[in-house]
Short mmCIF file of C-alpha atoms in Angstrom, two decimals:
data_model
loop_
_atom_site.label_atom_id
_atom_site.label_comp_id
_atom_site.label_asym_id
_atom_site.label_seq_id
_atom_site.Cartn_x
_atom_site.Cartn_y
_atom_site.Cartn_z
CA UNK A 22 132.91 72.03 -9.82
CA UNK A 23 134.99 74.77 -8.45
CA UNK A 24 135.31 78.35 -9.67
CA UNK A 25 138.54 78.14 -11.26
CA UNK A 26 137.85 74.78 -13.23
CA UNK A 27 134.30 76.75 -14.26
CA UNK A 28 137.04 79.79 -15.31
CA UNK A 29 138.83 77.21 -17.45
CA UNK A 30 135.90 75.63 -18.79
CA UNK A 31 133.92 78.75 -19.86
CA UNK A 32 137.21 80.69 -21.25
CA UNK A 33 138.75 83.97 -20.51
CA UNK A 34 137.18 85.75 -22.57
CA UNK A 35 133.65 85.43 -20.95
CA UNK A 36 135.48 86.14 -17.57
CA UNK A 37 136.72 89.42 -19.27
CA UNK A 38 133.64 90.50 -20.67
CA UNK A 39 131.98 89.83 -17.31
CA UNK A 40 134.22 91.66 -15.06
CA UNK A 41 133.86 94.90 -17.42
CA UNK A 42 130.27 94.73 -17.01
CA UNK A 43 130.12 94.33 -13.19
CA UNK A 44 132.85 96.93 -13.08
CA UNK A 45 130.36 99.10 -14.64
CA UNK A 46 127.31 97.67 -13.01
CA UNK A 47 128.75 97.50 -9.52
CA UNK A 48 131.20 100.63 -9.39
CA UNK A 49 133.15 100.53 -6.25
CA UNK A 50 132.26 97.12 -5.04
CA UNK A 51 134.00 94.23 -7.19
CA UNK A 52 137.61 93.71 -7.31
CA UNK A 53 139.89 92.89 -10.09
CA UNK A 54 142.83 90.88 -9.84
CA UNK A 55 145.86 91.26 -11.94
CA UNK A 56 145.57 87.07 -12.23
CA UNK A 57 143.42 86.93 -15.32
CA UNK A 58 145.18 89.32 -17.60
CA UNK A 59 148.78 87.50 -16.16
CA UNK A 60 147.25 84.24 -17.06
CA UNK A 61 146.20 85.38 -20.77
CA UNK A 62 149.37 87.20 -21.66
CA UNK A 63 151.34 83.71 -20.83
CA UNK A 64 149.34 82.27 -22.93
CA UNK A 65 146.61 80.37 -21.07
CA UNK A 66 142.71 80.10 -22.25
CA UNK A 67 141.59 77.42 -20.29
CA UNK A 68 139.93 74.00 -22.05
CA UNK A 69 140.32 75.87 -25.49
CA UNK A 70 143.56 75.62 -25.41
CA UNK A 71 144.46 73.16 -22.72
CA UNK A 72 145.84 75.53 -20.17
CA UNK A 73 144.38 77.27 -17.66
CA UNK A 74 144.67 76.62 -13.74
CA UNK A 75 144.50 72.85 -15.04
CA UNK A 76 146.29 70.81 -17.49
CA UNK A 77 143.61 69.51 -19.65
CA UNK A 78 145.09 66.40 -22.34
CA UNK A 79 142.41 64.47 -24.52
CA UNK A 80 140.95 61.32 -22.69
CA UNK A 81 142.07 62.34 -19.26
CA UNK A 82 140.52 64.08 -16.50
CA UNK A 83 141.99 67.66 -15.70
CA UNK A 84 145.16 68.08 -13.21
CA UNK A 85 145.73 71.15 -11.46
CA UNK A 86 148.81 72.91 -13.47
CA UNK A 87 151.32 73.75 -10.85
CA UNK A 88 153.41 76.07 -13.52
CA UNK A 89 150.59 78.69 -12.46
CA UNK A 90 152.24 79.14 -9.33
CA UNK A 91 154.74 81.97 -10.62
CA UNK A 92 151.80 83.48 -11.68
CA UNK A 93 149.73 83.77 -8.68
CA UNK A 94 152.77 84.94 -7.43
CA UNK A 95 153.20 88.09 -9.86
CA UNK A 96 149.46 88.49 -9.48
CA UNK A 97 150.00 88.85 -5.20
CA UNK A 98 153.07 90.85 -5.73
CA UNK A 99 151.14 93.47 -8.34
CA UNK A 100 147.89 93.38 -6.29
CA UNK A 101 149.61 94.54 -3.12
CA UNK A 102 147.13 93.77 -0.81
CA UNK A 103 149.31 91.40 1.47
CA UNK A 104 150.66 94.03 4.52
CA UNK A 105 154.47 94.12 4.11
CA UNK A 106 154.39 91.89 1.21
CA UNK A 107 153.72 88.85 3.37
CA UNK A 108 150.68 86.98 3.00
CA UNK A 109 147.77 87.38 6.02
CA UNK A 110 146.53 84.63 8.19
CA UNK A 111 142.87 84.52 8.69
CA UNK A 112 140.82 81.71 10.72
CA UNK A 113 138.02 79.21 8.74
CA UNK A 114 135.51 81.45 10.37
CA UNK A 115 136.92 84.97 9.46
CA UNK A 116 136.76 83.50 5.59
CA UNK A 117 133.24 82.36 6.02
CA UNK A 118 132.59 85.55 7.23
CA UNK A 119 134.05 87.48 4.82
CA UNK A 120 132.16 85.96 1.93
CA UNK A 121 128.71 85.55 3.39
CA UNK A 122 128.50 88.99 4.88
CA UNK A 123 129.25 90.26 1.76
CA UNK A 124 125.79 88.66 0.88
CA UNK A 125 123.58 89.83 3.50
CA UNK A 126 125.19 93.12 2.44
CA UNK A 127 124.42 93.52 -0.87
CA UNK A 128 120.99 91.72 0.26
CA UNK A 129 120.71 95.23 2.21
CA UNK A 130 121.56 97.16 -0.69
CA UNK A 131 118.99 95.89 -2.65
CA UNK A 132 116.02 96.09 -0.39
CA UNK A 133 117.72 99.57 0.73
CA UNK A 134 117.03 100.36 -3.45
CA UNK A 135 113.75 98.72 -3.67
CA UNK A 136 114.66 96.51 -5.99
CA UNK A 137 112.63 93.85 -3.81
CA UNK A 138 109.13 95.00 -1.89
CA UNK A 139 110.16 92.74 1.58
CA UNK A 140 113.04 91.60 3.39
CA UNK A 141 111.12 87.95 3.15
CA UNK A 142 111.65 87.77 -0.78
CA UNK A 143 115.14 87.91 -0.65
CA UNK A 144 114.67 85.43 2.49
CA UNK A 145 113.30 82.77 0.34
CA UNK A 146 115.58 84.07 -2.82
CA UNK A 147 118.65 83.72 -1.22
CA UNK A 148 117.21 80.14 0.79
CA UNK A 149 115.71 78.37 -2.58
CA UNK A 150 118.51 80.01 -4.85
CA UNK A 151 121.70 79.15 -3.28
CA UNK A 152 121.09 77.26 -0.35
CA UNK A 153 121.67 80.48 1.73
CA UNK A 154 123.15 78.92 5.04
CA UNK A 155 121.80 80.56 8.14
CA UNK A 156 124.95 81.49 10.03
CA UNK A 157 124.58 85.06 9.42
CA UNK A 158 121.28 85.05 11.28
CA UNK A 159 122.46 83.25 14.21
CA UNK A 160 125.07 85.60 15.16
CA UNK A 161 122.80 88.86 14.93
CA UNK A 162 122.81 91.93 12.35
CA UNK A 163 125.03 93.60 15.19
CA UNK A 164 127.82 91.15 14.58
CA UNK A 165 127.42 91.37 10.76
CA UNK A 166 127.65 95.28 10.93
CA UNK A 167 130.77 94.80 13.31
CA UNK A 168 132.24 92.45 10.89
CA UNK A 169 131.65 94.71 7.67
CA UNK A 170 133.31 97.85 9.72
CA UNK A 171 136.03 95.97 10.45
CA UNK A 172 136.86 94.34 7.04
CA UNK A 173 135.81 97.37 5.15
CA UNK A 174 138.79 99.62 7.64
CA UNK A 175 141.19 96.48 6.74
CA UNK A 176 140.62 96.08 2.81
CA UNK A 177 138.68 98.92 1.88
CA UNK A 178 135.23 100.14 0.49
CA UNK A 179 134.77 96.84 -0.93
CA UNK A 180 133.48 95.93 2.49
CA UNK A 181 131.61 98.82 3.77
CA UNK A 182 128.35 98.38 5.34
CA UNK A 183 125.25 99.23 3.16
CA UNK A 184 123.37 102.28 4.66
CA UNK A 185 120.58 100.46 6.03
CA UNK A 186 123.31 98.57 8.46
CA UNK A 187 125.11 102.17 8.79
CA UNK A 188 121.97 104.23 9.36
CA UNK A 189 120.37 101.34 11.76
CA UNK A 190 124.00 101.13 14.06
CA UNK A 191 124.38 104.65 14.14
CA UNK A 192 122.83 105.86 17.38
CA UNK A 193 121.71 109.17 16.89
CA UNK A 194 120.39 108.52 12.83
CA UNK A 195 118.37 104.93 14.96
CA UNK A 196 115.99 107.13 17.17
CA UNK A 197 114.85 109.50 14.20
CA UNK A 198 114.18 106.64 11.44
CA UNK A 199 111.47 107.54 9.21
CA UNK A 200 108.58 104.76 10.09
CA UNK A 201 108.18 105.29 5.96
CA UNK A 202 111.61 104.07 5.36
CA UNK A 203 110.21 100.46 3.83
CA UNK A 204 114.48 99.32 4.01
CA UNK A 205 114.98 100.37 8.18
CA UNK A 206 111.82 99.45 8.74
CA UNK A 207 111.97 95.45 7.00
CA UNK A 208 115.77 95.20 8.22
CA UNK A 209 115.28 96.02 11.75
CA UNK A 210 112.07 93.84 12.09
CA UNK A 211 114.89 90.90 10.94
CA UNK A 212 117.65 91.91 12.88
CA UNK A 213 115.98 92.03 16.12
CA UNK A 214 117.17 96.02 16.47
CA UNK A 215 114.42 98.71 17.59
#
């Protein structure tokens, strides 16, 4: 099941509730789109009431609702994130990239915070939990940071490497690490750095 058929099937109103609370919970690192509230004010709810990004009618599987195409429209135009209004062209990779990084990220943040005691719990968290694919590992913590920096310059703080990838990159902050510092001293043990 995809995310928006999951959106339509759970209702708006859960999706509302939700993004105030990570808005709260996650201040400066989620992103809210104009498309939900455009969707609700035209009258769209999803299953309950038949419309959402599908076209749900009783006894028939769902059909993606083409009329929501004005909409995502309006939603682009009041976002204003495409450069000169036009929409950007990104390869598979930068995509994949873009949303697992974010991951290892916020996998940084939280050992950086101590909400885990190891860089191996979130190891097997994010491998047993979601079927964490390995890509990020293959191309190095180097190429992750590089990535982030990049991304965050393009579309903002959303993007911005955690400090344990900032602290660890930065030259001069690397040779006086604190042996103490559980974070530096778990992520550069996995990233090969040191």
């Amino acid at each position: 099941m995809c995310a928006t058929m999951l959106l339509d099937l759970a209702g708006y109103g859960v999706a509302v509730a939700v993004s105030k609370e990570f808005k709260g919970s996650f201040r400066g690192l989620t992103y809210k789109s104009p498309l939900l509230d455009l969707m609700i004010k035209s009258g769209r709810n999803g299953k309950n009431n038949g419309k959402g990004y599908y076209f749900y009618e009783k006894g028939s599987k769902p059909k993606p609702d083409l009329s929501i195409l004005p909409i995502v429209e309006e939603s682009r135009r009041l976002a204003n994130i495409m450069p000169g209004g036009k929409p950007i062209f990104i390869t598979d990779q930068e995509i994949v990239e873009m949303i697992l990084f974010l991951i290892v990220n916020e996998a940084c943040r939280v050992l950086d915070e101590g909400m885990v005691i190891q860089a191996s719990d979130l190891d097997i968290a994010c491998g047993l939990g979601m079927s964490f694919p390995s890509y990020s590992f293959l191309v190095g913590a180097k190429h992750v940071y590089n990535s982030l920096k990049k991304l965050s310059e393009l579309y903002g703080n959303f993007y911005k490497p955690s400090s344990v990838f900032s602290d660890v990159f930065d030259e001069k902050i690397f040779k006086n690490l604190e042996v103490g510092s559980r974070a530096r001293k778990h992520f550069t043990s996995w990233s090969g750095v040191g």
